[in-house]
Amino acid sequence: MDQQAANIGEMSFEDALKALEEVVKRLESGEVPLDESIALYERGEALRGHCQARLDAAQARIEKIVAGADGKPAATEPFDAG
Amino acid sequence: MPGSNSDFDSAREGLVAKESAGDNSAALTITEISQALKRTVEDRFGYVKLRGELSGVKRAASGHLYASLKDEKAVIDAVMWRGTTQRLSFVPEDGIEVVATGKITTYPGRSKYQIVMESMEIAGEGALLALLEKTRKRLEAEGLFAPERKRALPFIPKAIGVVTSPTGAVIRDILHRLADRFPSHVLVWPVLVQGQGAAEQVAAAVRGFGAMGEGERPDLLIVARGGGSIEDLWAFNEEVVVRAVADSPIPVISAVGHETDTTLCDFAADRRAPTPTAAAEMAVPVRTELANYLDDLGLRQRKTAMRPVTLGRERLEARAQRLPKPEQLLQPQAQKLDELSERLRRGLLDKAARGRESLARLRLAPAMLQRNLRDGRSRLANVRLVPTLVQRPIAERQQRVDALARLAEQLHPDKPLARGYAMVLDQAGKAVTSRASAQGKAQLAIRFADGELDVVPAGAKRPAARKPKPPEPGQPKLL
């Protein structure tokens, strides 16, 4: 469980969401032993927090590529969609 | 001029050409005739527009383009100088029906004429579609459009690269829809999307994104253009674009034209979106929906977290209910106790009843006593108590005692002593009745009627003085 908990930070949003769904399903099934359910709940909370953080981190940032003479991107500048 | 004709005809062929008088048709040099032809042709066909099928297309190292234009019956060589080829909006290839404009020139060195093309266009939409189909088949045969090449799009791209015109509705639509759904980091690579050089720019942008460093590189590309005619969208059918998209290390969504327009770029991309807006929808999920779903999961988790506890409680209760109640536990014993005490009570009652019964059976009546009394009295009356009853037995017994006393006097051991008999006694005072027992005794005593005399048998040692024997206790007396 510790091993998995340590990995949550590295999970993609999608993986974390899947893992959270799994946790909720297991909890809802009612087949989890009582002691394990507490650890499972904690993991679920960690996953939810991670997902939330991933969502919160999403911010609009729109830039325009400025290509250099060789056609390779040289820089970016804020894009003004006019 | 039949006459002159016949003259000419009848003229005998000489061996050597001679100039005859009046002959104004002096022989021209080849150069002269060639130059004359050139002038005539170029003057007459200074600018023509030809329609024909390209064949034998060849691009020389110099950059000039050589080909032939042909129809069913004729063929004409064609050349396009390098400078002009750069303005071509398609890549010429065999089989394409084109409309070429230019002037006819001759090439005296080879006795040839040709058209020097100033422009070349595909001959109508039908020809364009034919070319498109041809290219599509060729690239498909290469496997560029194979379904197994298609990659999954990232669920939430960290950065989205957009290859499109920086102006116009397309980029606005994409950005708006992205903002509505999931505000994302967007990198726009501005390109021409139509006309000369558009295909090259689009291809360069796709490859440029792919060549970016791992950290800054977007993980999803959208190649987009608004709707237009097949001609407008042609850049996206160009092989250079198709190959760039197919080679892209980043998954690509192609959104070129409207829903009904399909370009080769669409075939090569991992996903095809019918419109730029749809591309934005494919690119990102709806953030609020995700957040709601996340909240829902959290809620469900909180709701169900206590489930094992309640479940455990229910189980415990179910078992507890099955436990026997204390009163039930003792019931058999209590019952037995009740039964026993009942029996005890009944037993007592029975006993008492029996007692009463037997008591009732006992008839203790004075008559019983009176009868006994009467019996006793009558028996007493029967007893006649007279003194002779006692006196006669006494006298009888007195007689028997007297007889015995006489007999006893006769039998007394000392009695014979008076008649001259003596008794030999040992030292202990016991009678010695035989010689054998007397022999060996150290001392003996002889009892006479008037006393004892100690004697020593002959031969016996003189014993120590015998202690005088205490007098015999009184003679046994019968009475």
GROMACS .gro file of N, CA and C in nm, chain A residues 13-14 17 20-21 23-25 27-34 37 40-48 51-67 71-73 76 79-82, chain B residues 153-156 158 165-168 171-172 175 179 182-190 204 208-209 211-212 285 287 290-309 311 315:
model
  306
   13PHE      N    1  -0.338   1.193  -1.464
   13PHE     CA    2  -0.474   1.217  -1.417
   13PHE      C    3  -0.563   1.095  -1.445
   14GLU      N    4  -0.547   1.045  -1.565
   14GLU     CA    5  -0.631   0.934  -1.609
   14GLU      C    6  -0.611   0.810  -1.522
   17LEU      N    7  -0.749   0.870  -1.181
   17LEU     CA    8  -0.895   0.865  -1.183
   17LEU      C    9  -0.942   0.720  -1.188
   20LEU      N   10  -0.896   0.568  -0.858
   20LEU     CA   11  -0.998   0.616  -0.765
   20LEU      C   12  -1.131   0.544  -0.788
   21GLU      N   13  -1.165   0.528  -0.916
   21GLU     CA   14  -1.288   0.455  -0.949
   21GLU      C   15  -1.284   0.316  -0.889
   23VAL      N   16  -1.110   0.214  -0.633
   23VAL     CA   17  -1.122   0.221  -0.487
   23VAL      C   18  -1.269   0.234  -0.448
   24VAL      N   19  -1.339   0.325  -0.517
   24VAL     CA   20  -1.479   0.349  -0.482
   24VAL      C   21  -1.561   0.222  -0.507
   25LYS      N   22  -1.532   0.156  -0.619
   25LYS     CA   23  -1.605   0.033  -0.651
   25LYS      C   24  -1.585  -0.072  -0.542
   27LEU      N   25  -1.494  -0.022  -0.233
   27LEU     CA   26  -1.559   0.018  -0.109
   27LEU      C   27  -1.710  -0.006  -0.118
   28GLU      N   28  -1.764   0.024  -0.236
   28GLU     CA   29  -1.908   0.008  -0.252
   28GLU      C   30  -1.951  -0.138  -0.253
   29SER      N   31  -1.860  -0.223  -0.294
   29SER     CA   32  -1.894  -0.365  -0.297
   29SER      C   33  -1.914  -0.419  -0.156
   30GLY      N   34  -1.853  -0.351  -0.058
   30GLY     CA   35  -1.869  -0.395   0.080
   30GLY      C   36  -1.794  -0.522   0.112
   31GLU      N   37  -1.706  -0.561   0.023
   31GLU     CA   38  -1.634  -0.686   0.046
   31GLU      C   39  -1.496  -0.664   0.105
   32VAL      N   40  -1.465  -0.540   0.132
   32VAL     CA   41  -1.333  -0.508   0.185
   32VAL      C   42  -1.334  -0.530   0.336
   33PRO      N   43  -1.233  -0.601   0.386
   33PRO     CA   44  -1.224  -0.614   0.531
   33PRO      C   45  -1.215  -0.478   0.597
   34LEU      N   46  -1.269  -0.466   0.716
   34LEU     CA   47  -1.279  -0.337   0.785
   34LEU      C   48  -1.145  -0.266   0.793
   37SER      N   49  -1.029  -0.136   0.470
   37SER     CA   50  -1.113  -0.031   0.412
   37SER      C   51  -1.063   0.107   0.453
   40LEU      N   52  -0.778   0.185   0.239
   40LEU     CA   53  -0.831   0.204   0.104
   40LEU      C   54  -0.892   0.344   0.092
   41TYR      N   55  -0.961   0.383   0.196
   41TYR     CA   56  -1.024   0.515   0.195
   41TYR      C   57  -0.916   0.623   0.190
   42GLU      N   58  -0.811   0.603   0.267
   42GLU     CA   59  -0.703   0.701   0.268
   42GLU      C   60  -0.641   0.714   0.128
   43ARG      N   61  -0.625   0.598   0.067
   43ARG     CA   62  -0.569   0.598  -0.069
   43ARG      C   63  -0.664   0.670  -0.164
   44GLY      N   64  -0.790   0.644  -0.149
   44GLY     CA   65  -0.890   0.711  -0.233
   44GLY      C   66  -0.882   0.861  -0.218
   45GLU      N   67  -0.867   0.906  -0.093
   45GLU     CA   68  -0.857   1.050  -0.070
   45GLU      C   69  -0.732   1.107  -0.136
   46ALA      N   70  -0.623   1.031  -0.126
   46ALA     CA   71  -0.498   1.076  -0.187
   46ALA      C   72  -0.513   1.088  -0.338
   47LEU      N   73  -0.579   0.988  -0.396
   47LEU     CA   74  -0.600   0.988  -0.541
   47LEU      C   75  -0.690   1.104  -0.582
   48ARG      N   76  -0.793   1.128  -0.503
   48ARG     CA   77  -0.886   1.236  -0.536
   48ARG      C   78  -0.811   1.370  -0.530
   51CYS      N   79  -0.597   1.405  -0.836
   51CYS     CA   80  -0.678   1.437  -0.954
   51CYS      C   81  -0.719   1.584  -0.950
   52GLN      N   82  -0.763   1.627  -0.832
   52GLN     CA   83  -0.809   1.764  -0.816
   52GLN      C   84  -0.693   1.860  -0.848
   53ALA      N   85  -0.576   1.823  -0.795
   53ALA     CA   86  -0.459   1.910  -0.819
   53ALA      C   87  -0.428   1.917  -0.969
   54ARG      N   88  -0.442   1.801  -1.033
   54ARG     CA   89  -0.414   1.798  -1.178
   54ARG      C   90  -0.513   1.888  -1.251
   55LEU      N   91  -0.637   1.883  -1.210
   55LEU     CA   92  -0.739   1.967  -1.276
   55LEU      C   93  -0.712   2.114  -1.247
   56ASP      N   94  -0.678   2.140  -1.120
   56ASP     CA   95  -0.654   2.280  -1.083
   56ASP      C   96  -0.533   2.337  -1.155
   57ALA      N   97  -0.437   2.247  -1.181
   57ALA     CA   98  -0.314   2.294  -1.243
   57ALA      C   99  -0.336   2.334  -1.388
   58ALA      N  100  -0.445   2.285  -1.445
   58ALA     CA  101  -0.470   2.315  -1.586
   58ALA      C  102  -0.507   2.462  -1.601
   59GLN      N  103  -0.427   2.530  -1.677
   59GLN     CA  104  -0.454   2.672  -1.697
   59GLN      C  105  -0.434   2.706  -1.843
   60ALA      N  106  -0.513   2.796  -1.887
   60ALA     CA  107  -0.498   2.838  -2.026
   60ALA      C  108  -0.371   2.920  -2.040
   61ARG      N  109  -0.288   2.879  -2.133
   61ARG     CA  110  -0.166   2.955  -2.164
   61ARG      C  111  -0.149   2.939  -2.314
   62ILE      N  112  -0.167   3.047  -2.383
   62ILE     CA  113  -0.168   3.035  -2.529
   62ILE      C  114  -0.051   3.115  -2.586
   63GLU      N  115   0.032   3.041  -2.657
   63GLU     CA  116   0.152   3.104  -2.711
   63GLU      C  117   0.163   3.076  -2.859
   64LYS      N  118   0.236   3.163  -2.922
   64LYS     CA  119   0.258   3.147  -3.065
   64LYS      C  120   0.405   3.114  -3.087
   65ILE      N  121   0.426   3.015  -3.172
   65ILE     CA  122   0.564   2.978  -3.205
   65ILE      C  123   0.622   3.083  -3.299
   66VAL      N  124   0.740   3.128  -3.266
   66VAL     CA  125   0.810   3.217  -3.358
   66VAL      C  126   0.924   3.136  -3.417
   67ALA      N  127   0.910   3.109  -3.545
   67ALA     CA  128   1.010   3.025  -3.610
   67ALA      C  129   1.133   3.106  -3.646
   71GLY      N  130   1.351   2.769  -3.981
   71GLY     CA  131   1.221   2.706  -3.975
   71GLY      C  132   1.195   2.635  -3.844
   72LYS      N  133   1.296   2.633  -3.758
   72LYS     CA  134   1.279   2.568  -3.629
   72LYS      C  135   1.221   2.670  -3.531
   73PRO      N  136   1.146   2.622  -3.433
   73PRO     CA  137   1.090   2.719  -3.338
   73PRO      C  138   1.200   2.789  -3.262
   76THR      N  139   0.866   3.163  -2.829
   76THR     CA  140   0.720   3.173  -2.828
   76THR      C  141   0.684   3.312  -2.780
   79PHE      N  142  -0.004   3.457  -2.768
   79PHE     CA  143  -0.084   3.456  -2.889
   79PHE      C  144  -0.208   3.542  -2.867
   80ASP      N  145  -0.230   3.628  -2.963
   80ASP     CA  146  -0.348   3.713  -2.953
   80ASP      C  147  -0.439   3.676  -3.069
   81ALA      N  148  -0.535   3.595  -3.038
   81ALA     CA  149  -0.622   3.546  -3.145
   81ALA      C  150  -0.713   3.658  -3.193
   82GLY      N  151  -0.670   3.726  -3.292
   82GLY     CA  152  -0.755   3.834  -3.343
   82GLY      C  153  -0.809   3.788  -3.469
  235LEU      N  154  -0.519   0.924  -2.821
  235LEU     CA  155  -0.488   1.062  -2.781
  235LEU      C  156  -0.472   1.065  -2.629
  236PRO      N  157  -0.387   1.155  -2.581
  236PRO     CA  158  -0.377   1.168  -2.435
  236PRO      C  159  -0.510   1.214  -2.377
  237PHE      N  160  -0.541   1.167  -2.258
  237PHE     CA  161  -0.668   1.200  -2.196
  237PHE      C  162  -0.676   1.349  -2.164
  238ILE      N  163  -0.574   1.395  -2.099
  238ILE     CA  164  -0.564   1.539  -2.077
  238ILE      C  165  -0.426   1.582  -2.126
  240LYS      N  166  -0.097   1.782  -2.186
  240LYS     CA  167  -0.032   1.887  -2.106
  240LYS      C  168  -0.018   2.013  -2.190
  247SER      N  169  -0.379   2.875  -3.950
  247SER     CA  170  -0.360   3.017  -3.976
  247SER      C  171  -0.381   3.095  -3.846
  248PRO      N  172  -0.293   3.189  -3.817
  248PRO     CA  173  -0.309   3.263  -3.691
  248PRO      C  174  -0.428   3.358  -3.695
  249THR      N  175  -0.480   3.382  -3.810
  249THR     CA  176  -0.595   3.472  -3.819
  249THR      C  177  -0.715   3.392  -3.865
  250GLY      N  178  -0.830   3.444  -3.840
  250GLY     CA  179  -0.949   3.377  -3.890
  250GLY      C  180  -1.022   3.304  -3.781
  253ILE      N  181  -0.873   2.933  -3.559
  253ILE     CA  182  -0.798   2.932  -3.433
  253ILE      C  183  -0.884   2.984  -3.319
  254ARG      N  184  -0.970   3.083  -3.352
  254ARG     CA  185  -1.060   3.135  -3.247
  254ARG      C  186  -1.155   3.027  -3.197
  257LEU      N  187  -0.960   2.780  -2.981
  257LEU     CA  188  -0.923   2.833  -2.850
  257LEU      C  189  -1.045   2.851  -2.760
  261ALA      N  190  -1.106   2.656  -2.413
  261ALA     CA  191  -1.124   2.731  -2.290
  261ALA      C  192  -1.253   2.688  -2.220
  264PHE      N  193  -1.165   2.281  -2.117
  264PHE     CA  194  -1.052   2.252  -2.028
  264PHE      C  195  -0.940   2.349  -2.061
  265PRO      N  196  -0.927   2.454  -1.985
  265PRO     CA  197  -0.823   2.553  -2.016
  265PRO      C  198  -0.688   2.483  -2.026
  266SER      N  199  -0.623   2.498  -2.137
  266SER     CA  200  -0.501   2.421  -2.163
  266SER      C  201  -0.390   2.510  -2.215
  267HIS      N  202  -0.273   2.455  -2.207
  267HIS     CA  203  -0.158   2.523  -2.264
  267HIS      C  204  -0.157   2.495  -2.415
  268VAL      N  205  -0.166   2.602  -2.493
  268VAL     CA  206  -0.176   2.585  -2.638
  268VAL      C  207  -0.058   2.657  -2.706
  269LEU      N  208   0.005   2.586  -2.796
  269LEU     CA  209   0.111   2.645  -2.877
  269LEU      C  210   0.060   2.655  -3.020
  270VAL      N  211   0.056   2.775  -3.071
  270VAL     CA  212   0.006   2.793  -3.208
  270VAL      C  213   0.125   2.812  -3.302
  271TRP      N  214   0.128   2.732  -3.404
  271TRP     CA  215   0.233   2.747  -3.505
  271TRP      C  216   0.165   2.806  -3.628
  272PRO      N  217   0.186   2.936  -3.651
  272PRO     CA  218   0.113   3.001  -3.760
  272PRO      C  219   0.165   2.956  -3.895
  286ALA      N  220   0.625   2.165  -4.234
  286ALA     CA  221   0.737   2.211  -4.150
  286ALA      C  222   0.690   2.231  -4.007
  290GLY      N  223   0.824   2.046  -3.705
  290GLY     CA  224   0.886   2.134  -3.605
  290GLY      C  225   0.838   2.101  -3.464
  291PHE      N  226   0.708   2.080  -3.451
  291PHE     CA  227   0.655   2.041  -3.319
  291PHE      C  228   0.716   1.910  -3.274
  293ALA      N  229   0.994   1.792  -3.347
  293ALA     CA  230   1.138   1.802  -3.319
  293ALA      C  231   1.167   1.878  -3.192
  294MET      N  232   1.064   1.932  -3.131
  294MET     CA  233   1.087   2.010  -3.008
  294MET      C  234   1.135   1.918  -2.895
  367PRO      N  235  -1.110   1.671  -2.237
  367PRO     CA  236  -1.238   1.641  -2.174
  367PRO      C  237  -1.296   1.770  -2.115
  369ARG      N  238  -1.366   1.990  -1.824
  369ARG     CA  239  -1.306   1.998  -1.692
  369ARG      C  240  -1.413   1.993  -1.583
  372LEU      N  241  -1.535   1.649  -1.531
  372LEU     CA  242  -1.437   1.569  -1.458
  372LEU      C  243  -1.439   1.604  -1.311
  373ALA      N  244  -1.445   1.736  -1.285
  373ALA     CA  245  -1.446   1.780  -1.146
  373ALA      C  246  -1.570   1.726  -1.076
  374ASN      N  247  -1.683   1.729  -1.148
  374ASN     CA  248  -1.807   1.676  -1.090
  374ASN      C  249  -1.795   1.527  -1.063
  375TYR      N  250  -1.737   1.459  -1.160
  375TYR     CA  251  -1.721   1.316  -1.144
  375TYR      C  252  -1.632   1.285  -1.025
  376LEU      N  253  -1.527   1.367  -1.015
  376LEU     CA  254  -1.433   1.350  -0.904
  376LEU      C  255  -1.505   1.372  -0.771
  377ASP      N  256  -1.587   1.477  -0.767
  377ASP     CA  257  -1.663   1.504  -0.645
  377ASP      C  258  -1.757   1.388  -0.614
  378ASP      N  259  -1.817   1.337  -0.720
  378ASP     CA  260  -1.910   1.226  -0.704
  378ASP      C  261  -1.839   1.105  -0.645
  379LEU      N  262  -1.718   1.079  -0.699
  379LEU     CA  263  -1.641   0.965  -0.648
  379LEU      C  264  -1.606   0.987  -0.502
  380GLY      N  265  -1.568   1.112  -0.472
  380GLY     CA  266  -1.532   1.143  -0.333
  380GLY      C  267  -1.651   1.121  -0.241
  381LEU      N  268  -1.766   1.166  -0.289
  381LEU     CA  269  -1.889   1.152  -0.210
  381LEU      C  270  -1.921   1.005  -0.188
  382ARG      N  271  -1.912   0.929  -0.299
  382ARG     CA  272  -1.943   0.787  -0.288
  382ARG      C  273  -1.845   0.719  -0.195
  383GLN      N  274  -1.720   0.764  -0.204
  383GLN     CA  275  -1.620   0.701  -0.118
  383GLN      C  276  -1.651   0.730   0.028
  384ARG      N  277  -1.684   0.857   0.055
  384ARG     CA  278  -1.715   0.892   0.194
  384ARG      C  279  -1.836   0.813   0.243
  385LYS      N  280  -1.934   0.801   0.153
  385LYS     CA  281  -2.056   0.729   0.191
  385LYS      C  282  -2.024   0.584   0.223
  386THR      N  283  -1.936   0.527   0.141
  386THR     CA  284  -1.915   0.383   0.154
  386THR      C  285  -1.805   0.350   0.253
  387ALA      N  286  -1.732   0.453   0.298
  387ALA     CA  287  -1.619   0.423   0.387
  387ALA      C  288  -1.667   0.357   0.515
  388MET      N  289  -1.782   0.402   0.561
  388MET     CA  290  -1.832   0.346   0.687
  388MET      C  291  -1.908   0.216   0.665
  389ARG      N  292  -1.918   0.179   0.542
  389ARG     CA  293  -1.998   0.061   0.510
  389ARG      C  294  -1.952  -0.066   0.582
  390PRO      N  295  -1.821  -0.094   0.581
  390PRO     CA  296  -1.779  -0.214   0.653
  390PRO      C  297  -1.816  -0.206   0.801
  391VAL      N  298  -1.813  -0.084   0.856
  391VAL     CA  299  -1.845  -0.071   0.999
  391VAL      C  300  -1.992  -0.106   1.021
  393LEU      N  301  -2.183  -0.267   0.826
  393LEU     CA  302  -2.204  -0.406   0.790
  393LEU      C  303  -2.161  -0.498   0.905
  397ARG      N  304  -2.385  -0.752   1.118
  397ARG     CA  305  -2.350  -0.892   1.135
  397ARG      C  306  -2.347  -0.929   1.282
   0.00000   0.00000   0.00000
